[in-house]
CSV table of C-alpha atoms in Angstrom, one decimal:
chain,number,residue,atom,x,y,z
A,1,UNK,CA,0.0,0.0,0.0
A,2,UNK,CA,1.7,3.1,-0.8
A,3,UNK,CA,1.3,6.4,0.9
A,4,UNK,CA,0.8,9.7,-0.9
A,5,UNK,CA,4.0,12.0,-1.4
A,6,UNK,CA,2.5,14.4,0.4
A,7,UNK,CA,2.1,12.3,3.5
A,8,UNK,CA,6.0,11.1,3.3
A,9,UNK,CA,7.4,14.4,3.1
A,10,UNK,CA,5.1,16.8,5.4
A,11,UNK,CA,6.5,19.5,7.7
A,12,UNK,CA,10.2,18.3,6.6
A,13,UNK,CA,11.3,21.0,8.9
A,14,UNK,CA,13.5,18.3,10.5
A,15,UNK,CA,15.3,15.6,7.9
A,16,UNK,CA,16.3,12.5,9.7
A,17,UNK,CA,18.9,12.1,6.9
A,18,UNK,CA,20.9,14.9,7.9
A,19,UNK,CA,20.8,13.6,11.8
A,20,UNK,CA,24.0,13.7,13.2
A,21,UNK,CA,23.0,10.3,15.5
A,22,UNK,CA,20.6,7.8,13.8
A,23,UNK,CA,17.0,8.9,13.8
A,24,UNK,CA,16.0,5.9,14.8
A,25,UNK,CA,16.6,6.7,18.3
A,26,UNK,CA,14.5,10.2,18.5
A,27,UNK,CA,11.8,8.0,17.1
A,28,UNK,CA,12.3,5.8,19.8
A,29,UNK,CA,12.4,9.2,22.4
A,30,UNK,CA,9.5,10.7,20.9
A,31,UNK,CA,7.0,7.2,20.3
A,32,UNK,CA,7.6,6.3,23.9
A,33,UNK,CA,6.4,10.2,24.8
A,34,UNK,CA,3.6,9.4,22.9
A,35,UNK,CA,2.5,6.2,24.5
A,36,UNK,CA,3.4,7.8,27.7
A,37,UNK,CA,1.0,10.7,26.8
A,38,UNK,CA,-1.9,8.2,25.7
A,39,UNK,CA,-2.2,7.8,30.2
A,40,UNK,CA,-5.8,10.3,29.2
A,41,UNK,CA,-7.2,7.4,27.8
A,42,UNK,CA,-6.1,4.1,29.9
A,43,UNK,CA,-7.7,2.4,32.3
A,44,UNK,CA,-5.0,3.8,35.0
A,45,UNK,CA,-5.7,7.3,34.1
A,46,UNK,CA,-9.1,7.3,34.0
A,47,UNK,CA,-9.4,5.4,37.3
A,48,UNK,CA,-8.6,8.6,39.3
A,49,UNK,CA,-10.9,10.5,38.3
A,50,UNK,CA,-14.2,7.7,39.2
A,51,UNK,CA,-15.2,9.6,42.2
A,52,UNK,CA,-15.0,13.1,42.0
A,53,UNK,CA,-16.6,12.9,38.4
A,54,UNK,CA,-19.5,10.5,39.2
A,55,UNK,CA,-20.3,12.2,41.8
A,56,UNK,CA,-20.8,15.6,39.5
A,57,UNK,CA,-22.6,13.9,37.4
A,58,UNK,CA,-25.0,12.0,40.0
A,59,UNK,CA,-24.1,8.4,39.0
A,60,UNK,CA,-23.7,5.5,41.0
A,61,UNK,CA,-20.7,3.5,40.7
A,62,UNK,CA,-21.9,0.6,38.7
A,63,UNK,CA,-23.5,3.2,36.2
A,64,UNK,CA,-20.2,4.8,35.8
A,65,UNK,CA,-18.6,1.8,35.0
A,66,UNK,CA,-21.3,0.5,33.0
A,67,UNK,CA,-20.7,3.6,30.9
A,68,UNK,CA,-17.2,3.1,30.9
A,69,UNK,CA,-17.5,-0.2,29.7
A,70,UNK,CA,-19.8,0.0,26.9
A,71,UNK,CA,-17.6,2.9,25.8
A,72,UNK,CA,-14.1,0.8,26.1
A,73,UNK,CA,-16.4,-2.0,23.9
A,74,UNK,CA,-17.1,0.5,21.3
A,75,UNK,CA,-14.3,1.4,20.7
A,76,UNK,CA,-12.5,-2.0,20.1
A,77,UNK,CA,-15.0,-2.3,17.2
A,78,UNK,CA,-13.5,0.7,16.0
A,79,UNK,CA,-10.0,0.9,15.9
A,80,UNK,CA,-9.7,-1.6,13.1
A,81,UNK,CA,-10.2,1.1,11.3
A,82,UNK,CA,-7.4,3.1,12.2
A,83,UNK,CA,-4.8,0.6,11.7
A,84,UNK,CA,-5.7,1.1,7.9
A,85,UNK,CA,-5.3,4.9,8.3
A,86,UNK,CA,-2.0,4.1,9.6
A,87,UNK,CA,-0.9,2.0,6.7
A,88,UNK,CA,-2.5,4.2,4.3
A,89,UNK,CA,-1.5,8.0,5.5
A,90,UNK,CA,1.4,6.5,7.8
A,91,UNK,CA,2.5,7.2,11.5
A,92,UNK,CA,2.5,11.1,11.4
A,93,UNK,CA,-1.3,12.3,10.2
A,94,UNK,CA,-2.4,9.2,12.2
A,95,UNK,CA,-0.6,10.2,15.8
A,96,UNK,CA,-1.3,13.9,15.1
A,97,UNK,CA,-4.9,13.3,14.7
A,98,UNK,CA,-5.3,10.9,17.5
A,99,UNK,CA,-3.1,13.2,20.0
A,100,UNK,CA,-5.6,16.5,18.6
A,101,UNK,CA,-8.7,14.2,19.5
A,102,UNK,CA,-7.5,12.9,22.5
A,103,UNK,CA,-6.4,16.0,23.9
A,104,UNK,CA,-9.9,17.9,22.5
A,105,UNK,CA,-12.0,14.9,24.7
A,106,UNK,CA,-10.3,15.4,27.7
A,107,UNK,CA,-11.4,18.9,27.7
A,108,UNK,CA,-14.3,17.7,26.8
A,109,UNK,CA,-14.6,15.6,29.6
A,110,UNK,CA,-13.7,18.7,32.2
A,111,UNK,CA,-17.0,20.1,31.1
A,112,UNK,CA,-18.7,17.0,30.9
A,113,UNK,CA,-21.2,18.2,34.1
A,114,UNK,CA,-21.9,21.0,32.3
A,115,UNK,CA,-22.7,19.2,29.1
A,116,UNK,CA,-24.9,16.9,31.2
A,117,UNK,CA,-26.9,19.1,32.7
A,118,UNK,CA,-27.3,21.8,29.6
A,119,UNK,CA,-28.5,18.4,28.1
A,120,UNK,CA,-31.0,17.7,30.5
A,121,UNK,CA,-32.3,20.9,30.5
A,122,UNK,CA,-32.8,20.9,26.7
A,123,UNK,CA,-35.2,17.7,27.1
A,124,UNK,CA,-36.6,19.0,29.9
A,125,UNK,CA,-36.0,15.7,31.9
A,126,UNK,CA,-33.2,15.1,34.6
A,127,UNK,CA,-33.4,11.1,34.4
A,128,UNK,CA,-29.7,9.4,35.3
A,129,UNK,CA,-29.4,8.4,31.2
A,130,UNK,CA,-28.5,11.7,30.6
A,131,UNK,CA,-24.8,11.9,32.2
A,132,UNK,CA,-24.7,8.4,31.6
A,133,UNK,CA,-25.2,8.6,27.8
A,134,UNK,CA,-22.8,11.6,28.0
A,135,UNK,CA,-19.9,9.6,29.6
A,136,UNK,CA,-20.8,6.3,27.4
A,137,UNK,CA,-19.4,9.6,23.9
A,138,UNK,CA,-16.8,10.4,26.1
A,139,UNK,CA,-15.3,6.9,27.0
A,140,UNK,CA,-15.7,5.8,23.9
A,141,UNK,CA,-13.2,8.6,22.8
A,142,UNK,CA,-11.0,8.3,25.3
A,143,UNK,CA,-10.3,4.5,24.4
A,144,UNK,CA,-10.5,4.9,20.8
A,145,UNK,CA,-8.0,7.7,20.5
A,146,UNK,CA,-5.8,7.5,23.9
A,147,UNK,CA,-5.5,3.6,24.4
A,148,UNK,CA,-6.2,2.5,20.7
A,149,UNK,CA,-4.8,5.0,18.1
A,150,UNK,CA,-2.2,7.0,19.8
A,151,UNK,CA,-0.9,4.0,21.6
A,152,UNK,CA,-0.9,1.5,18.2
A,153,UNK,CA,0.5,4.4,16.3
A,154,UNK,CA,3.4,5.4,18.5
A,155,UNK,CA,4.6,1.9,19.2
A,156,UNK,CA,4.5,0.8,15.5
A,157,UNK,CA,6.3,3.8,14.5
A,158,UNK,CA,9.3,2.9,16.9
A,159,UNK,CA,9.2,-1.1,15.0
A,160,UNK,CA,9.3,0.2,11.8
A,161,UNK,CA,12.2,1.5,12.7
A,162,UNK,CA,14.0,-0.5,13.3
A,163,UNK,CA,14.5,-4.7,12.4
A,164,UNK,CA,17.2,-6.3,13.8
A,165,UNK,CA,17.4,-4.5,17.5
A,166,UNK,CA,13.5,-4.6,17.6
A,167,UNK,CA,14.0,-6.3,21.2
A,168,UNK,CA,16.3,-4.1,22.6
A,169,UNK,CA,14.5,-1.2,21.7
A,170,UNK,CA,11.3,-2.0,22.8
A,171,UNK,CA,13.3,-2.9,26.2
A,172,UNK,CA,14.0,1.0,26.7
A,173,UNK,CA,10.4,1.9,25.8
A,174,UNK,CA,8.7,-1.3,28.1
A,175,UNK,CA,11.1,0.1,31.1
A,176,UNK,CA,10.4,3.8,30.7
A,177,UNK,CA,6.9,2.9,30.2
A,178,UNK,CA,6.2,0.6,33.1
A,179,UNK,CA,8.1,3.6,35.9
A,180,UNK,CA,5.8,6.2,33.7
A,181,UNK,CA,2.5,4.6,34.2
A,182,UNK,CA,3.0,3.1,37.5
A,183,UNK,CA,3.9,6.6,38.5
A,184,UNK,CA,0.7,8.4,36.7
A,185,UNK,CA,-1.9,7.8,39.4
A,186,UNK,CA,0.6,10.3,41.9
A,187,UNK,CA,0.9,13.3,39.9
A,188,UNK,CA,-2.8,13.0,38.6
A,189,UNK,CA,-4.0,12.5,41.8
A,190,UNK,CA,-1.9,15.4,42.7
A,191,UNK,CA,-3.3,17.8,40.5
A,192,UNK,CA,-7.0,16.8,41.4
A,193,UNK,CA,-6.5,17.3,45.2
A,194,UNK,CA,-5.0,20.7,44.0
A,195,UNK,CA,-6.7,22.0,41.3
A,196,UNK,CA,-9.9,19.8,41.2
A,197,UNK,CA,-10.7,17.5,38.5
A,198,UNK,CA,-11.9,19.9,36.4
A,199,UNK,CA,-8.7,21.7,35.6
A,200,UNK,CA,-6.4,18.4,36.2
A,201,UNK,CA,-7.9,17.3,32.4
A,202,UNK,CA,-8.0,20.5,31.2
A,203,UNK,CA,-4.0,20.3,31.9
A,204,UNK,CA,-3.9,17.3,30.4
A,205,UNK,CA,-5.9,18.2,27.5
A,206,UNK,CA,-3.8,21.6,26.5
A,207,UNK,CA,-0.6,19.3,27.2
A,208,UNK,CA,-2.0,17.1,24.5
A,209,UNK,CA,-2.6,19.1,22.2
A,210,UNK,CA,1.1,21.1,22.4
A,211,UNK,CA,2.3,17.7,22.4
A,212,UNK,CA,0.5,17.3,18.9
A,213,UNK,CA,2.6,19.9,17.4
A,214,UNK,CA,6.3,17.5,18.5
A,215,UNK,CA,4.6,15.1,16.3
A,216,UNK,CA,4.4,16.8,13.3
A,217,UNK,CA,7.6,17.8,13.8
A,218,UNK,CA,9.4,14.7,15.0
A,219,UNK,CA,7.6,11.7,13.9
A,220,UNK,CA,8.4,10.1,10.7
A,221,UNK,CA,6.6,7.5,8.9
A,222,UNK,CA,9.3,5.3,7.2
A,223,UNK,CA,13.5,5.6,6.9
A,224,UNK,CA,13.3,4.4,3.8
A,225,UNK,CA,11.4,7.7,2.7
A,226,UNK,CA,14.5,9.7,3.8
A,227,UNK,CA,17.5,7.7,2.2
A,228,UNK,CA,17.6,5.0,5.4
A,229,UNK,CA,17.2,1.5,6.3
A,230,UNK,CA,15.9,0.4,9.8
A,231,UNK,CA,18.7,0.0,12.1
A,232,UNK,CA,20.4,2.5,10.9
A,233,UNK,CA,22.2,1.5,7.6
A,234,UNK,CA,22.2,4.1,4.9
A,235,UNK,CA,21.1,3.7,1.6
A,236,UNK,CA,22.9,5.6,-1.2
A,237,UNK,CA,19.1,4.3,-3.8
A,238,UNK,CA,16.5,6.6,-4.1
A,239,UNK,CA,13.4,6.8,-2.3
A,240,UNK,CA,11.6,5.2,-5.0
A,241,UNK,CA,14.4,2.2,-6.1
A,242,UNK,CA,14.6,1.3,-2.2
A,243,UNK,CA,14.9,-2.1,-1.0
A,244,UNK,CA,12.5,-3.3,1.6
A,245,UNK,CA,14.6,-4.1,4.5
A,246,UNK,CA,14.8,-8.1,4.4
A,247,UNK,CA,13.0,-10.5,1.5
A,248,UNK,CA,9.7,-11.0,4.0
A,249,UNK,CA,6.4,-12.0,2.6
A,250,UNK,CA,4.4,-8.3,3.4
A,251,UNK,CA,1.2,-10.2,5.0
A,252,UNK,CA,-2.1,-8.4,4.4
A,253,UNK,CA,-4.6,-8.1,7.6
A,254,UNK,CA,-6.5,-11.0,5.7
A,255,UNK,CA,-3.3,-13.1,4.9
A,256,UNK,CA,-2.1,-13.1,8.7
A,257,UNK,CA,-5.8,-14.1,10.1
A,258,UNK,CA,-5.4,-16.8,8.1
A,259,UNK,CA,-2.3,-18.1,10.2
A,260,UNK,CA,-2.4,-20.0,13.1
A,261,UNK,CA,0.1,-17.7,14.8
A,262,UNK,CA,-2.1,-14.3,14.7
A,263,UNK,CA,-4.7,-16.1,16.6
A,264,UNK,CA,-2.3,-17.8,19.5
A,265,UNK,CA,-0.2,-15.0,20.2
A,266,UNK,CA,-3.2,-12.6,19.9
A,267,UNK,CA,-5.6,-14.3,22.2
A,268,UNK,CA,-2.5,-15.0,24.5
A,269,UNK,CA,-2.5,-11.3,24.9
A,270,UNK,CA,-6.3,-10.5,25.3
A,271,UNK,CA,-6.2,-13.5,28.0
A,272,UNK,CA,-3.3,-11.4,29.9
A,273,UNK,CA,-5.9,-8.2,29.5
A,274,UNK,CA,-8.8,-9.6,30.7
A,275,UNK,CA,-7.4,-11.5,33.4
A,276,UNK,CA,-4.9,-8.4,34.6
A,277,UNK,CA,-7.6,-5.8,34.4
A,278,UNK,CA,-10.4,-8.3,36.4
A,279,UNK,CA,-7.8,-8.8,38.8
A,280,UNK,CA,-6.7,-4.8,39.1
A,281,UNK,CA,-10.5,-4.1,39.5
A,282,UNK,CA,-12.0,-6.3,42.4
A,283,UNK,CA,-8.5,-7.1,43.7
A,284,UNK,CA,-9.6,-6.0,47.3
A,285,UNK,CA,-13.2,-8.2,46.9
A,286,UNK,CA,-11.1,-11.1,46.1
A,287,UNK,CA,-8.9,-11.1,48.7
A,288,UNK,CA,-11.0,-10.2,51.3
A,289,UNK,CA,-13.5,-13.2,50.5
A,290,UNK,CA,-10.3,-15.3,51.0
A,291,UNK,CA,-10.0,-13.8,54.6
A,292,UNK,CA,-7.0,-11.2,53.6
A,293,UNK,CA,-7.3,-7.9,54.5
A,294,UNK,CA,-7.4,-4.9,52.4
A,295,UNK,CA,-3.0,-4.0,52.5
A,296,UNK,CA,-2.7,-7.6,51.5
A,297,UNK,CA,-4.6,-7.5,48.2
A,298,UNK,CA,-2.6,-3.9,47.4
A,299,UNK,CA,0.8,-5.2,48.5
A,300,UNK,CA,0.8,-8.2,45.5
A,301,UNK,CA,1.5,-5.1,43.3
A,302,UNK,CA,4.8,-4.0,43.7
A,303,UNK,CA,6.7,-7.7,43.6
A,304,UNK,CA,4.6,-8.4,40.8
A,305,UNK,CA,6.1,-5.1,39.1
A,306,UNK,CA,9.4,-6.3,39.9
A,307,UNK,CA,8.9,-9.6,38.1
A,308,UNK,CA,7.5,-8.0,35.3
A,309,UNK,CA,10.1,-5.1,34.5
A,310,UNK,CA,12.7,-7.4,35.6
A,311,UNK,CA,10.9,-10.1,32.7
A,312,UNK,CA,10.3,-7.7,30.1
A,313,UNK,CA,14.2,-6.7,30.8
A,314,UNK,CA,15.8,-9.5,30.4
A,315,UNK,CA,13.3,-11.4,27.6
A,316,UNK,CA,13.3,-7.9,25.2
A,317,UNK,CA,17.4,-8.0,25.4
A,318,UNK,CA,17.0,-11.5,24.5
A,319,UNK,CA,14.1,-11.7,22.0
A,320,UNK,CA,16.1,-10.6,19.1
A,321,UNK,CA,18.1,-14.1,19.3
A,322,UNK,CA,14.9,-16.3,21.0
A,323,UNK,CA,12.3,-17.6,18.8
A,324,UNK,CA,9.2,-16.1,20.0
A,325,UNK,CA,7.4,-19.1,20.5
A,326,UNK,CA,9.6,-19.6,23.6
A,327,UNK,CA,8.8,-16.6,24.7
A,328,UNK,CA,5.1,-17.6,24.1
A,329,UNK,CA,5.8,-20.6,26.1
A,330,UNK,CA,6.8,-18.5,29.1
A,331,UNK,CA,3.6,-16.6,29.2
A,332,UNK,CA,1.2,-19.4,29.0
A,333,UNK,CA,3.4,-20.8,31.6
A,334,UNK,CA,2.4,-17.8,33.7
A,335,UNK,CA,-1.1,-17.8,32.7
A,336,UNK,CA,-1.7,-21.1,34.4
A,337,UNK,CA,0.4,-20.5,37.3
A,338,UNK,CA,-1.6,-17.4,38.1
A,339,UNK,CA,-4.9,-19.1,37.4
A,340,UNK,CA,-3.5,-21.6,39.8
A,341,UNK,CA,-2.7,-18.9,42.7
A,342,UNK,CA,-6.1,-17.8,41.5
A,343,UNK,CA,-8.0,-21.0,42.6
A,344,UNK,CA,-6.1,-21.6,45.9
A,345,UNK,CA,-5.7,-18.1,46.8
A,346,UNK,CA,-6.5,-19.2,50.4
A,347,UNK,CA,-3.2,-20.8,51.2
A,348,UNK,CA,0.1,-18.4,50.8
A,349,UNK,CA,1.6,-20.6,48.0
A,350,UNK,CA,-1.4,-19.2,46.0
A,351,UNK,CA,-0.9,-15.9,46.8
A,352,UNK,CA,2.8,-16.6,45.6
A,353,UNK,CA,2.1,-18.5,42.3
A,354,UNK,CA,0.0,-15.4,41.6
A,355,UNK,CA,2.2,-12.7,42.4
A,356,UNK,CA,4.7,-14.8,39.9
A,357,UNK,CA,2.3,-15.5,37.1
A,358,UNK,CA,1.4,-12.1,37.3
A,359,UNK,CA,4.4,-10.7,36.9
A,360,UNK,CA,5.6,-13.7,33.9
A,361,UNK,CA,2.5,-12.9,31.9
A,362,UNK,CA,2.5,-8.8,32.3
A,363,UNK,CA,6.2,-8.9,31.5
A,364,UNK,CA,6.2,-11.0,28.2
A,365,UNK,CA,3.2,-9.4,27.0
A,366,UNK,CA,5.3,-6.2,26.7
A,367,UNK,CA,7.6,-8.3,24.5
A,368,UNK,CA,5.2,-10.1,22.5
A,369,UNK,CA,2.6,-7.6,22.0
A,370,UNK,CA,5.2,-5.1,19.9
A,371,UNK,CA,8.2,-7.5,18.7
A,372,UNK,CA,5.7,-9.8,17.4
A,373,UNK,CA,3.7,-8.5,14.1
A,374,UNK,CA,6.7,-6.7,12.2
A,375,UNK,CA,8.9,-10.2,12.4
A,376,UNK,CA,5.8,-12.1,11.5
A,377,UNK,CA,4.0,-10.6,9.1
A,378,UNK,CA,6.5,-7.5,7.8
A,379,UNK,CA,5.9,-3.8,7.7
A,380,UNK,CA,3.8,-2.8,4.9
A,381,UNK,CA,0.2,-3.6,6.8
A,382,UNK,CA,1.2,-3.2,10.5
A,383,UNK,CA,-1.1,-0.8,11.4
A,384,UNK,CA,-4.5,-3.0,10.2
A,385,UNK,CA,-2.6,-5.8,11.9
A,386,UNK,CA,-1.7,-3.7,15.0
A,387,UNK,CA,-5.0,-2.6,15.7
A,388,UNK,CA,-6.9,-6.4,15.0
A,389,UNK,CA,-4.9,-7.2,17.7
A,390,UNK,CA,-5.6,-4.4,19.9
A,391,UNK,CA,-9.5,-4.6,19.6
A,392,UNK,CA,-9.2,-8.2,21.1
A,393,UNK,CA,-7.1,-6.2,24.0
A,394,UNK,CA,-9.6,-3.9,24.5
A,395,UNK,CA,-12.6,-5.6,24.3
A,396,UNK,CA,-11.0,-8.5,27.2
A,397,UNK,CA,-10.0,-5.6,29.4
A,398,UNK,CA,-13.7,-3.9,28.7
A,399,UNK,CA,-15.5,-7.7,29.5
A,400,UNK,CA,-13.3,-8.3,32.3
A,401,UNK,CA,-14.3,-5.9,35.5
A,402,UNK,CA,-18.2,-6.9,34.9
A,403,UNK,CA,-17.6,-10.8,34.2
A,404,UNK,CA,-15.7,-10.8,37.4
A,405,UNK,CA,-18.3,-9.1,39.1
A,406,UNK,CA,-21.2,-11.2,37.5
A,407,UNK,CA,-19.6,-14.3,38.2
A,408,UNK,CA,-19.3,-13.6,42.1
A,409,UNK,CA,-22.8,-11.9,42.5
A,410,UNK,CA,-24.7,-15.0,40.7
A,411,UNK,CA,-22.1,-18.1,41.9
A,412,UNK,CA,-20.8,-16.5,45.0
A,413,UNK,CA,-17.6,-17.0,44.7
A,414,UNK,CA,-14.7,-15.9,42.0
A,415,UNK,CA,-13.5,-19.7,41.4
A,416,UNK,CA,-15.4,-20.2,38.2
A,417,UNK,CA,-13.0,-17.7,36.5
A,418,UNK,CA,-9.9,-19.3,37.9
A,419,UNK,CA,-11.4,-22.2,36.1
A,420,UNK,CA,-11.9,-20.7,32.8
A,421,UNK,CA,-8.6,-19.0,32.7
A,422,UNK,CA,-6.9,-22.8,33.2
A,423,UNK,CA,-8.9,-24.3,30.8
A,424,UNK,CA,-8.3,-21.1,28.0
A,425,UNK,CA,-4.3,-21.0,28.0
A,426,UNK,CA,-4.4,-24.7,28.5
A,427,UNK,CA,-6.3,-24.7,24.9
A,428,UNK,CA,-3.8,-22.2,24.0
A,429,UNK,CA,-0.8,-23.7,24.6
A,430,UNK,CA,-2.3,-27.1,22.7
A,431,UNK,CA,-2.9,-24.8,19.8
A,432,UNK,CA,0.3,-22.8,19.9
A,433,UNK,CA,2.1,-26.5,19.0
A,434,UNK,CA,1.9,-25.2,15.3
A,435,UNK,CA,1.9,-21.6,15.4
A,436,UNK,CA,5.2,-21.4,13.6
A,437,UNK,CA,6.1,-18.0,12.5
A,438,UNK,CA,4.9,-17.9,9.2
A,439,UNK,CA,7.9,-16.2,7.8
């Protein structure tokens, strides 16, 4: 699929050719800034804000997370479409477009009482719909643009370039990402307490938006388009008479779902988001029904970071010399470890395997979930790939908090998905005997 001339070579105020290191690595700087800035529309930045802004708008809490899940499943229905932006129009218009909407719906959102109740007072009714319906818009473009679009955009920007050090790339971005978003609850929380939660997203919305501008400036769709080759080799050929980077097969969106391998590794990953984010969610219910107390269920988080920087570390360094299906391996391996911990979460070996499984899966998800799709299926379609796979991300993590939640109000206990979860990556790792890469 080729991108229009105008798209390759817009706002060349900055020509990567004429860097004096290899631009590579500001791509790498500036993508990892732009997944860091995508915090607006995660799970962990939106969590903050639950109270104050449901209580603005009159909502209870189930009907704010009602509306914040029927947004999130919106949205994954959605975003296949912007992985064909990305491979038509490339990483720049794409980022720049999702950054501008992003950072317009946040400001959005510190009006969003107002809105409700100008709303209500145009239909003359004040029923709880209202703000609810108002939040479902607003969700919605929160995960479309923050967690799918800005996120797919800025991490497949940093793969393309580069081929051969894809691994220990992604190594500096899963680091500087994991410190960044662990951190993000702190300063957001900050600026709520200070400000009030009005003007903490209208900060992070005119942040956003100035942020916009760095990728016009910065980004840059392909090296190829400026005389380079990923990795940092020049090329003395024209634009036009440029190589691809290595003799892979260029898989269409319709060529990799036909693979065995798209469907493993992906569904691997959307087990690791619905499992993680049920977990997050009713992590206090489910260790108090276990006879923990409430510092017990929050304390599992900071060894499981450990494990998981520590994996994503060590298996990124390593995963440009490591088949990946090894690192698959691992991850199921931590799947059913944690569902394990999961089901005998009343003894302290279960609290153990969890905190390890936890950390196993959430660490090798950041190394599968990017390193992945370009050594699979090549460059050319990443973004429709891309953004496949992050609809089945997004709609697990959007399923997962009200599953969990149905599953204990109706069986009375949380057991049942324990179960599931073993039998699931027990199928997987059965069907991930021939997922070969299909390069």
């Amino acid at each position: 699929m080729k991108r229009s001339k105008t798209n390759s070579r817009f706002l060349q105020i900055i020509n990567p050719a004429k860097s004096p290191i290899f631009y590579g690595y500001i791509i790498l700087l500036v993508g990892t800034i732009g997944v860091y800035f995508s915090i607006p529309g995660q799970t962990i930045g939106v969590s903050v804000f639950t109270d104050p802004v449901k209580d603005a708008l009159g909502l209870t809490r189930n009907q704010f997370s009602n509306a914040y899940m029927i947004g999130t499943i919106l949205s994954s229905l959605t975003i296949g479409r912007a992985g064909v932006w990305f491979d038509k129009y490339g990483a720049v218009i794409v980022a720049f477009g999702a950054a501008v909407l992003l950072g317009i719906t946040v400001l959005l959102c510190s009006v969003s009482s107002i809105l409700s109740e100008s709303l209500a007072t145009l239909l003359n009714s004040h029923s709880w719909w209202i703000p609810f319906g108002v939040m479902i818009v607003l969700f919605y473009l929160l995960r479309f643009s923050g967690q799918g679009v800005l996120t797919m955009a800025s991490r497949n920007v940093i793969m393309i370039w580069f081929d051969a050090h894809r691994g220990k790339v992604n190594m500096f971005t899963s680091i500087a990402l994991s410190f960044g978003f662990s951190s993000s609850p702190l300063w957001i929380n900050y600026l709520i307490e200070g400000h009030g939660w009005q003007q903490a997203w209208q900060f992070m919305g005119i942040a956003l938006l100035c942020f916009s501008i760095l990728i016009l400036l910065f980004y840059k769709n392909k090296p190829e388009d400026h005389g380079l080759h990923p990795d940092g080799k020049q090329s003395t050929k024209p634009r036009q008479q440029t190589a691809s980077v290595n003799t892979y097969k260029q898989f269409t969106l319709k060529e990799a779902k036909q693979t065995r391998a798209f469907w493993v590794y992906g569904l691997m990953l959307a087990f690791n988001s619905f499992f993680i984010t049920g977990l997050t969610f009713h992590v206090i219910s489910i260790f108090t029904t276990q006879g923990y107390e409430k510092e017990d269920a929050i304390a599992i988080f900071l060894p499981a970071s450990v494990i998981s920087v520590c994996t994503s570390t060590l298996f990124n360094w390593l995963s440009d010399k490591l088949q990946l299906k090894t690192l698959l391996h691992l991850m199921q391996f931590g799947g059913i470890i944690c569902s394990i911990g999961f089901l005998i979460l009343d003894f302290k070996v279960g609290v153990l395997l969890l905190i390890l499984g936890f950390g196993l899966m959430g660490g090798l998800f950041a190394v599968l979930n990017t390193v992945t799709w370009p050594r699979f299926y090549g460059r050319d379609f990443l973004g429709a790939i891309t953004s496949r796979v992050m609809s089945f991300l997004i709609l697990g993590s959007a399923l997962a908090p009200s599953l969990f939640s149905l599953c204990y109000s109706y069986l009375g206990s949380y057991n049942p998905i324990g179960y599931l979860g073993l039998a699931f990556v027990s199928f997987l790792v059965m069907a991930s005997v021939h997922a070969k890469n299909p390069q």
